[in-house]
């Protein structure tokens, strides 16, 4: 909650609070993604530990937009980009 309030105060970012649960068939292949929470009319931030091909990140961003997010931002601690 404090992170969200600080983003709004410092950067004028209206961030939705939600979680995407992903299920994989096998490594590198996402079977499905489910959004828990609402992002409709809000800006969303994806926080991930690692980005390799960015396939999951792009699919998650697409799901957030499909569920009504205004803008989607992404942050990761490790970019591999193979």
PDB file of N, CA and C in Angstrom:
ATOM      1  N   UNK A   1       0.821  -1.186   0.000  1.00  0.00           N
ATOM      2  CA  UNK A   1       0.000   0.000   0.000  1.00  0.00           C
ATOM      3  C   UNK A   1       0.872   1.260   0.000  1.00  0.00           C
ATOM      4  N   UNK A   2       1.921   1.258   0.811  1.00  0.00           N
ATOM      5  CA  UNK A   2       2.796   2.426   0.888  1.00  0.00           C
ATOM      6  C   UNK A   2       3.525   2.661  -0.433  1.00  0.00           C
ATOM      7  N   UNK A   3       3.947   1.583  -1.090  1.00  0.00           N
ATOM      8  CA  UNK A   3       4.612   1.709  -2.386  1.00  0.00           C
ATOM      9  C   UNK A   3       3.687   2.396  -3.382  1.00  0.00           C
ATOM     10  N   UNK A   4       2.456   1.955  -3.419  1.00  0.00           N
ATOM     11  CA  UNK A   4       1.458   2.524  -4.329  1.00  0.00           C
ATOM     12  C   UNK A   4       1.203   4.005  -4.014  1.00  0.00           C
ATOM     13  N   UNK A   5       1.080   4.340  -2.747  1.00  0.00           N
ATOM     14  CA  UNK A   5       0.856   5.731  -2.354  1.00  0.00           C
ATOM     15  C   UNK A   5       2.053   6.611  -2.723  1.00  0.00           C
ATOM     16  N   UNK A   6       3.251   6.079  -2.557  1.00  0.00           N
ATOM     17  CA  UNK A   6       4.464   6.846  -2.883  1.00  0.00           C
ATOM     18  C   UNK A   6       4.566   7.091  -4.387  1.00  0.00           C
ATOM     19  N   UNK A   7       4.217   6.096  -5.195  1.00  0.00           N
ATOM     20  CA  UNK A   7       4.215   6.289  -6.649  1.00  0.00           C
ATOM     21  C   UNK A   7       3.249   7.392  -7.053  1.00  0.00           C
ATOM     22  N   UNK A   8       2.089   7.402  -6.455  1.00  0.00           N
ATOM     23  CA  UNK A   8       1.090   8.420  -6.771  1.00  0.00           C
ATOM     24  C   UNK A   8       1.588   9.806  -6.373  1.00  0.00           C
ATOM     25  N   UNK A   9       2.200   9.907  -5.200  1.00  0.00           N
ATOM     26  CA  UNK A   9       2.655  11.201  -4.706  1.00  0.00           C
ATOM     27  C   UNK A   9       3.847  11.739  -5.500  1.00  0.00           C
ATOM     28  N   UNK A  10       4.844  10.897  -5.732  1.00  0.00           N
ATOM     29  CA  UNK A  10       6.073  11.357  -6.380  1.00  0.00           C
ATOM     30  C   UNK A  10       5.982  11.452  -7.903  1.00  0.00           C
ATOM     31  N   UNK A  11       5.275  10.496  -8.511  1.00  0.00           N
ATOM     32  CA  UNK A  11       5.302  10.383  -9.974  1.00  0.00           C
ATOM     33  C   UNK A  11       3.944  10.516 -10.642  1.00  0.00           C
ATOM     34  N   UNK A  12       2.909  10.766  -9.874  1.00  0.00           N
ATOM     35  CA  UNK A  12       1.562  10.881 -10.420  1.00  0.00           C
ATOM     36  C   UNK A  12       1.157   9.619 -11.198  1.00  0.00           C
ATOM     37  N   UNK A  13       1.515   8.463 -10.673  1.00  0.00           N
ATOM     38  CA  UNK A  13       1.191   7.177 -11.290  1.00  0.00           C
ATOM     39  C   UNK A  13       0.052   6.545 -10.503  1.00  0.00           C
ATOM     40  N   UNK A  14      -1.067   6.295 -11.168  1.00  0.00           N
ATOM     41  CA  UNK A  14      -2.208   5.633 -10.548  1.00  0.00           C
ATOM     42  C   UNK A  14      -2.077   4.135 -10.809  1.00  0.00           C
ATOM     43  N   UNK A  15      -1.380   3.425  -9.926  1.00  0.00           N
ATOM     44  CA  UNK A  15      -1.055   2.017 -10.148  1.00  0.00           C
ATOM     45  C   UNK A  15      -2.114   1.098  -9.555  1.00  0.00           C
ATOM     46  N   UNK A  16      -2.606   0.156 -10.368  1.00  0.00           N
ATOM     47  CA  UNK A  16      -3.533  -0.848  -9.871  1.00  0.00           C
ATOM     48  C   UNK A  16      -2.783  -1.918  -9.095  1.00  0.00           C
ATOM     49  N   UNK A  17      -3.424  -2.512  -8.121  1.00  0.00           N
ATOM     50  CA  UNK A  17      -2.799  -3.568  -7.330  1.00  0.00           C
ATOM     51  C   UNK A  17      -3.477  -4.885  -7.681  1.00  0.00           C
ATOM     52  N   UNK A  18      -2.734  -5.753  -8.344  1.00  0.00           N
ATOM     53  CA  UNK A  18      -3.274  -7.039  -8.779  1.00  0.00           C
ATOM     54  C   UNK A  18      -2.117  -8.028  -8.907  1.00  0.00           C
ATOM     55  N   UNK A  19      -2.446  -9.284  -9.162  1.00  0.00           N
ATOM     56  CA  UNK A  19      -1.429 -10.308  -9.310  1.00  0.00           C
ATOM     57  C   UNK A  19      -1.810 -11.208 -10.488  1.00  0.00           C
ATOM     58  N   UNK A  20      -0.817 -11.554 -11.285  1.00  0.00           N
ATOM     59  CA  UNK A  20      -1.044 -12.506 -12.375  1.00  0.00           C
ATOM     60  C   UNK A  20      -0.462 -13.845 -11.956  1.00  0.00           C
ATOM     61  N   UNK A  21      -1.294 -14.863 -12.018  1.00  0.00           N
ATOM     62  CA  UNK A  21      -0.862 -16.222 -11.703  1.00  0.00           C
ATOM     63  C   UNK A  21      -0.686 -16.952 -13.024  1.00  0.00           C
ATOM     64  N   UNK A  22       0.522 -17.470 -13.240  1.00  0.00           N
ATOM     65  CA  UNK A  22       0.773 -18.179 -14.504  1.00  0.00           C
ATOM     66  C   UNK A  22       0.981 -19.660 -14.249  1.00  0.00           C
ATOM     67  N   UNK A  23       0.560 -20.454 -15.226  1.00  0.00           N
ATOM     68  CA  UNK A  23       0.763 -21.892 -15.191  1.00  0.00           C
ATOM     69  C   UNK A  23       1.516 -22.281 -16.444  1.00  0.00           C
ATOM     70  N   UNK A  24       2.556 -23.054 -16.263  1.00  0.00           N
ATOM     71  CA  UNK A  24       3.395 -23.465 -17.396  1.00  0.00           C
ATOM     72  C   UNK A  24       3.147 -24.923 -17.779  1.00  0.00           C
ATOM     73  N   UNK A  25       3.166 -25.197 -19.091  1.00  0.00           N
ATOM     74  CA  UNK A  25       3.152 -26.573 -19.597  1.00  0.00           C
ATOM     75  C   UNK A  25       4.524 -27.192 -19.423  1.00  0.00           C
ATOM     76  N   UNK A  26       5.540 -26.408 -19.788  1.00  0.00           N
ATOM     77  CA  UNK A  26       6.939 -26.823 -19.708  1.00  0.00           C
ATOM     78  C   UNK A  26       7.771 -25.547 -19.633  1.00  0.00           C
ATOM     79  N   UNK A  27       9.049 -25.656 -19.333  1.00  0.00           N
ATOM     80  CA  UNK A  27       9.880 -24.448 -19.244  1.00  0.00           C
ATOM     81  C   UNK A  27       9.802 -23.618 -20.533  1.00  0.00           C
ATOM     82  N   UNK A  28       9.576 -22.332 -20.366  1.00  0.00           N
ATOM     83  CA  UNK A  28       9.506 -21.439 -21.509  1.00  0.00           C
ATOM     84  C   UNK A  28       8.156 -21.367 -22.198  1.00  0.00           C
ATOM     85  N   UNK A  29       7.173 -22.110 -21.718  1.00  0.00           N
ATOM     86  CA  UNK A  29       5.854 -22.120 -22.348  1.00  0.00           C
ATOM     87  C   UNK A  29       4.760 -21.922 -21.301  1.00  0.00           C
ATOM     88  N   UNK A  30       4.038 -20.804 -21.403  1.00  0.00           N
ATOM     89  CA  UNK A  30       2.968 -20.492 -20.465  1.00  0.00           C
ATOM     90  C   UNK A  30       1.655 -21.059 -20.993  1.00  0.00           C
ATOM     91  N   UNK A  31       0.996 -21.879 -20.184  1.00  0.00           N
ATOM     92  CA  UNK A  31      -0.283 -22.469 -20.580  1.00  0.00           C
ATOM     93  C   UNK A  31      -1.411 -21.456 -20.421  1.00  0.00           C
ATOM     94  N   UNK A  32      -1.445 -20.770 -19.266  1.00  0.00           N
ATOM     95  CA  UNK A  32      -2.494 -19.792 -19.024  1.00  0.00           C
ATOM     96  C   UNK A  32      -2.047 -18.794 -17.972  1.00  0.00           C
ATOM     97  N   UNK A  33      -2.717 -17.637 -18.007  1.00  0.00           N
ATOM     98  CA  UNK A  33      -2.483 -16.592 -17.018  1.00  0.00           C
ATOM     99  C   UNK A  33      -3.829 -16.141 -16.491  1.00  0.00           C
ATOM    100  N   UNK A  34      -3.913 -15.970 -15.193  1.00  0.00           N
ATOM    101  CA  UNK A  34      -5.141 -15.499 -14.559  1.00  0.00           C
ATOM    102  C   UNK A  34      -4.830 -14.246 -13.758  1.00  0.00           C
ATOM    103  N   UNK A  35      -5.636 -13.223 -13.952  1.00  0.00           N
ATOM    104  CA  UNK A  35      -5.489 -11.976 -13.209  1.00  0.00           C
ATOM    105  C   UNK A  35      -6.347 -12.033 -11.958  1.00  0.00           C
ATOM    106  N   UNK A  36      -5.730 -11.764 -10.810  1.00  0.00           N
ATOM    107  CA  UNK A  36      -6.441 -11.692  -9.534  1.00  0.00           C
ATOM    108  C   UNK A  36      -6.422 -10.228  -9.120  1.00  0.00           C
ATOM    109  N   UNK A  37      -7.578  -9.609  -9.074  1.00  0.00           N
ATOM    110  CA  UNK A  37      -7.680  -8.191  -8.769  1.00  0.00           C
ATOM    111  C   UNK A  37      -8.165  -7.434  -9.991  1.00  0.00           C
ATOM    112  N   UNK A  38      -8.242  -6.136  -9.856  1.00  0.00           N
ATOM    113  CA  UNK A  38      -8.745  -5.299 -10.936  1.00  0.00           C
ATOM    114  C   UNK A  38      -7.733  -4.221 -11.292  1.00  0.00           C
ATOM    115  N   UNK A  39      -7.535  -4.016 -12.589  1.00  0.00           N
ATOM    116  CA  UNK A  39      -6.647  -2.956 -13.070  1.00  0.00           C
ATOM    117  C   UNK A  39      -7.395  -1.979 -13.976  1.00  0.00           C
ATOM    118  N   UNK A  40      -8.691  -2.168 -14.091  1.00  0.00           N
ATOM    119  CA  UNK A  40      -9.490  -1.340 -14.994  1.00  0.00           C
ATOM    120  C   UNK A  40      -9.365   0.138 -14.635  1.00  0.00           C
ATOM    121  N   UNK A  41      -8.958   0.931 -15.632  1.00  0.00           N
ATOM    122  CA  UNK A  41      -8.823   2.366 -15.449  1.00  0.00           C
ATOM    123  C   UNK A  41      -7.589   2.795 -14.683  1.00  0.00           C
ATOM    124  N   UNK A  42      -6.679   1.872 -14.403  1.00  0.00           N
ATOM    125  CA  UNK A  42      -5.471   2.176 -13.624  1.00  0.00           C
ATOM    126  C   UNK A  42      -4.217   1.935 -14.454  1.00  0.00           C
ATOM    127  N   UNK A  43      -3.107   2.457 -13.957  1.00  0.00           N
ATOM    128  CA  UNK A  43      -1.801   2.104 -14.493  1.00  0.00           C
ATOM    129  C   UNK A  43      -1.314   0.885 -13.727  1.00  0.00           C
ATOM    130  N   UNK A  44      -0.629  -0.030 -14.405  1.00  0.00           N
ATOM    131  CA  UNK A  44      -0.157  -1.265 -13.767  1.00  0.00           C
ATOM    132  C   UNK A  44       1.349  -1.363 -13.873  1.00  0.00           C
ATOM    133  N   UNK A  45       1.952  -1.946 -12.853  1.00  0.00           N
ATOM    134  CA  UNK A  45       3.399  -2.163 -12.820  1.00  0.00           C
ATOM    135  C   UNK A  45       3.651  -3.655 -12.690  1.00  0.00           C
ATOM    136  N   UNK A  46       4.429  -4.190 -13.613  1.00  0.00           N
ATOM    137  CA  UNK A  46       4.848  -5.591 -13.536  1.00  0.00           C
ATOM    138  C   UNK A  46       6.241  -5.597 -12.923  1.00  0.00           C
ATOM    139  N   UNK A  47       6.416  -6.358 -11.845  1.00  0.00           N
ATOM    140  CA  UNK A  47       7.722  -6.503 -11.208  1.00  0.00           C
ATOM    141  C   UNK A  47       8.114  -7.964 -11.341  1.00  0.00           C
ATOM    142  N   UNK A  48       9.278  -8.218 -11.934  1.00  0.00           N
ATOM    143  CA  UNK A  48       9.723  -9.591 -12.153  1.00  0.00           C
ATOM    144  C   UNK A  48      11.191  -9.694 -11.757  1.00  0.00           C
ATOM    145  N   UNK A  49      11.640 -10.911 -11.488  1.00  0.00           N
ATOM    146  CA  UNK A  49      13.031 -11.083 -11.101  1.00  0.00           C
ATOM    147  C   UNK A  49      13.944 -11.228 -12.319  1.00  0.00           C
ATOM    148  N   UNK A  50      13.424 -11.785 -13.426  1.00  0.00           N
ATOM    149  CA  UNK A  50      14.287 -12.091 -14.553  1.00  0.00           C
ATOM    150  C   UNK A  50      13.512 -11.995 -15.866  1.00  0.00           C
ATOM    151  N   UNK A  51      14.141 -11.409 -16.879  1.00  0.00           N
ATOM    152  CA  UNK A  51      13.553 -11.373 -18.220  1.00  0.00           C
ATOM    153  C   UNK A  51      14.544 -12.044 -19.159  1.00  0.00           C
ATOM    154  N   UNK A  52      14.090 -13.071 -19.853  1.00  0.00           N
ATOM    155  CA  UNK A  52      14.937 -13.761 -20.823  1.00  0.00           C
ATOM    156  C   UNK A  52      14.448 -13.406 -22.226  1.00  0.00           C
ATOM    157  N   UNK A  53      13.393 -14.034 -22.682  1.00  0.00           N
ATOM    158  CA  UNK A  53      12.860 -13.733 -24.008  1.00  0.00           C
ATOM    159  C   UNK A  53      11.785 -12.655 -23.961  1.00  0.00           C
ATOM    160  N   UNK A  54      11.293 -12.344 -22.781  1.00  0.00           N
ATOM    161  CA  UNK A  54      10.221 -11.369 -22.537  1.00  0.00           C
ATOM    162  C   UNK A  54       8.857 -11.851 -23.030  1.00  0.00           C
ATOM    163  N   UNK A  55       8.740 -13.124 -23.361  1.00  0.00           N
ATOM    164  CA  UNK A  55       7.462 -13.668 -23.799  1.00  0.00           C
ATOM    165  C   UNK A  55       6.399 -13.600 -22.712  1.00  0.00           C
ATOM    166  N   UNK A  56       6.759 -14.011 -21.502  1.00  0.00           N
ATOM    167  CA  UNK A  56       5.816 -13.967 -20.380  1.00  0.00           C
ATOM    168  C   UNK A  56       5.466 -12.529 -20.044  1.00  0.00           C
ATOM    169  N   UNK A  57       6.455 -11.659 -20.052  1.00  0.00           N
ATOM    170  CA  UNK A  57       6.218 -10.244 -19.759  1.00  0.00           C
ATOM    171  C   UNK A  57       5.246  -9.631 -20.761  1.00  0.00           C
ATOM    172  N   UNK A  58       5.446  -9.897 -22.035  1.00  0.00           N
ATOM    173  CA  UNK A  58       4.559  -9.356 -23.072  1.00  0.00           C
ATOM    174  C   UNK A  58       3.147  -9.924 -22.949  1.00  0.00           C
ATOM    175  N   UNK A  59       3.047 -11.210 -22.637  1.00  0.00           N
ATOM    176  CA  UNK A  59       1.731 -11.830 -22.473  1.00  0.00           C
ATOM    177  C   UNK A  59       1.019 -11.234 -21.256  1.00  0.00           C
ATOM    178  N   UNK A  60       1.756 -11.023 -20.168  1.00  0.00           N
ATOM    179  CA  UNK A  60       1.167 -10.417 -18.966  1.00  0.00           C
ATOM    180  C   UNK A  60       0.716  -8.994 -19.254  1.00  0.00           C
ATOM    181  N   UNK A  61       1.527  -8.224 -19.972  1.00  0.00           N
ATOM    182  CA  UNK A  61       1.152  -6.851 -20.327  1.00  0.00           C
ATOM    183  C   UNK A  61      -0.100  -6.846 -21.195  1.00  0.00           C
ATOM    184  N   UNK A  62      -0.189  -7.774 -22.121  1.00  0.00           N
ATOM    185  CA  UNK A  62      -1.374  -7.887 -22.964  1.00  0.00           C
ATOM    186  C   UNK A  62      -2.619  -8.204 -22.158  1.00  0.00           C
ATOM    187  N   UNK A  63      -2.474  -9.083 -21.179  1.00  0.00           N
ATOM    188  CA  UNK A  63      -3.603  -9.438 -20.309  1.00  0.00           C
ATOM    189  C   UNK A  63      -4.046  -8.237 -19.477  1.00  0.00           C
ATOM    190  N   UNK A  64      -3.088  -7.480 -18.960  1.00  0.00           N
ATOM    191  CA  UNK A  64      -3.427  -6.289 -18.186  1.00  0.00           C
ATOM    192  C   UNK A  64      -4.166  -5.262 -19.042  1.00  0.00           C
ATOM    193  N   UNK A  65      -3.702  -5.054 -20.262  1.00  0.00           N
ATOM    194  CA  UNK A  65      -4.379  -4.124 -21.172  1.00  0.00           C
ATOM    195  C   UNK A  65      -5.775  -4.632 -21.517  1.00  0.00           C
ATOM    196  N   UNK A  66      -5.895  -5.931 -21.745  1.00  0.00           N
ATOM    197  CA  UNK A  66      -7.203  -6.517 -22.072  1.00  0.00           C
ATOM    198  C   UNK A  66      -8.181  -6.371 -20.907  1.00  0.00           C
ATOM    199  N   UNK A  67      -7.653  -6.310 -19.696  1.00  0.00           N
ATOM    200  CA  UNK A  67      -8.500  -6.151 -18.506  1.00  0.00           C
ATOM    201  C   UNK A  67      -8.713  -4.688 -18.141  1.00  0.00           C
ATOM    202  N   UNK A  68      -8.262  -3.768 -19.015  1.00  0.00           N
ATOM    203  CA  UNK A  68      -8.583  -2.361 -18.827  1.00  0.00           C
ATOM    204  C   UNK A  68      -7.516  -1.464 -18.250  1.00  0.00           C
ATOM    205  N   UNK A  69      -6.290  -1.943 -18.119  1.00  0.00           N
ATOM    206  CA  UNK A  69      -5.220  -1.084 -17.608  1.00  0.00           C
ATOM    207  C   UNK A  69      -4.947   0.040 -18.610  1.00  0.00           C
ATOM    208  N   UNK A  70      -4.747   1.250 -18.104  1.00  0.00           N
ATOM    209  CA  UNK A  70      -4.420   2.382 -18.977  1.00  0.00           C
ATOM    210  C   UNK A  70      -3.028   2.232 -19.565  1.00  0.00           C
ATOM    211  N   UNK A  71      -2.050   2.075 -18.682  1.00  0.00           N
ATOM    212  CA  UNK A  71      -0.653   1.920 -19.091  1.00  0.00           C
ATOM    213  C   UNK A  71      -0.051   0.773 -18.297  1.00  0.00           C
ATOM    214  N   UNK A  72       0.983   0.152 -18.866  1.00  0.00           N
ATOM    215  CA  UNK A  72       1.683  -0.939 -18.193  1.00  0.00           C
ATOM    216  C   UNK A  72       3.171  -0.616 -18.174  1.00  0.00           C
ATOM    217  N   UNK A  73       3.768  -0.663 -16.983  1.00  0.00           N
ATOM    218  CA  UNK A  73       5.196  -0.464 -16.803  1.00  0.00           C
ATOM    219  C   UNK A  73       5.787  -1.777 -16.330  1.00  0.00           C
ATOM    220  N   UNK A  74       7.055  -2.037 -16.651  1.00  0.00           N
ATOM    221  CA  UNK A  74       7.694  -3.280 -16.217  1.00  0.00           C
ATOM    222  C   UNK A  74       9.083  -2.984 -15.659  1.00  0.00           C
ATOM    223  N   UNK A  75       9.400  -3.688 -14.582  1.00  0.00           N
ATOM    224  CA  UNK A  75      10.701  -3.588 -13.942  1.00  0.00           C
ATOM    225  C   UNK A  75      11.196  -5.001 -13.670  1.00  0.00           C
ATOM    226  N   UNK A  76      12.503  -5.222 -13.864  1.00  0.00           N
ATOM    227  CA  UNK A  76      13.097  -6.533 -13.562  1.00  0.00           C
ATOM    228  C   UNK A  76      14.494  -6.318 -12.987  1.00  0.00           C
ATOM    229  N   UNK A  77      14.891  -7.230 -12.127  1.00  0.00           N
ATOM    230  CA  UNK A  77      16.217  -7.107 -11.519  1.00  0.00           C
ATOM    231  C   UNK A  77      17.323  -7.701 -12.391  1.00  0.00           C
ATOM    232  N   UNK A  78      16.978  -8.658 -13.257  1.00  0.00           N
ATOM    233  CA  UNK A  78      17.981  -9.300 -14.109  1.00  0.00           C
ATOM    234  C   UNK A  78      17.452  -9.402 -15.535  1.00  0.00           C
ATOM    235  N   UNK A  79      18.092  -8.736 -16.457  1.00  0.00           N
ATOM    236  CA  UNK A  79      17.742  -8.862 -17.874  1.00  0.00           C
ATOM    237  C   UNK A  79      18.736  -9.786 -18.550  1.00  0.00           C
ATOM    238  N   UNK A  80      18.275 -10.907 -19.063  1.00  0.00           N
ATOM    239  CA  UNK A  80      19.151 -11.868 -19.737  1.00  0.00           C
ATOM    240  C   UNK A  80      19.071 -11.666 -21.255  1.00  0.00           C
ATOM    241  N   UNK A  81      17.874 -11.559 -21.789  1.00  0.00           N
ATOM    242  CA  UNK A  81      17.619 -11.257 -23.198  1.00  0.00           C
ATOM    243  C   UNK A  81      18.397 -12.155 -24.147  1.00  0.00           C
ATOM    244  N   UNK A  82      18.142 -13.449 -24.070  1.00  0.00           N
ATOM    245  CA  UNK A  82      18.869 -14.390 -24.944  1.00  0.00           C
ATOM    246  C   UNK A  82      18.342 -14.412 -26.363  1.00  0.00           C
TER     247      UNK A  82
END
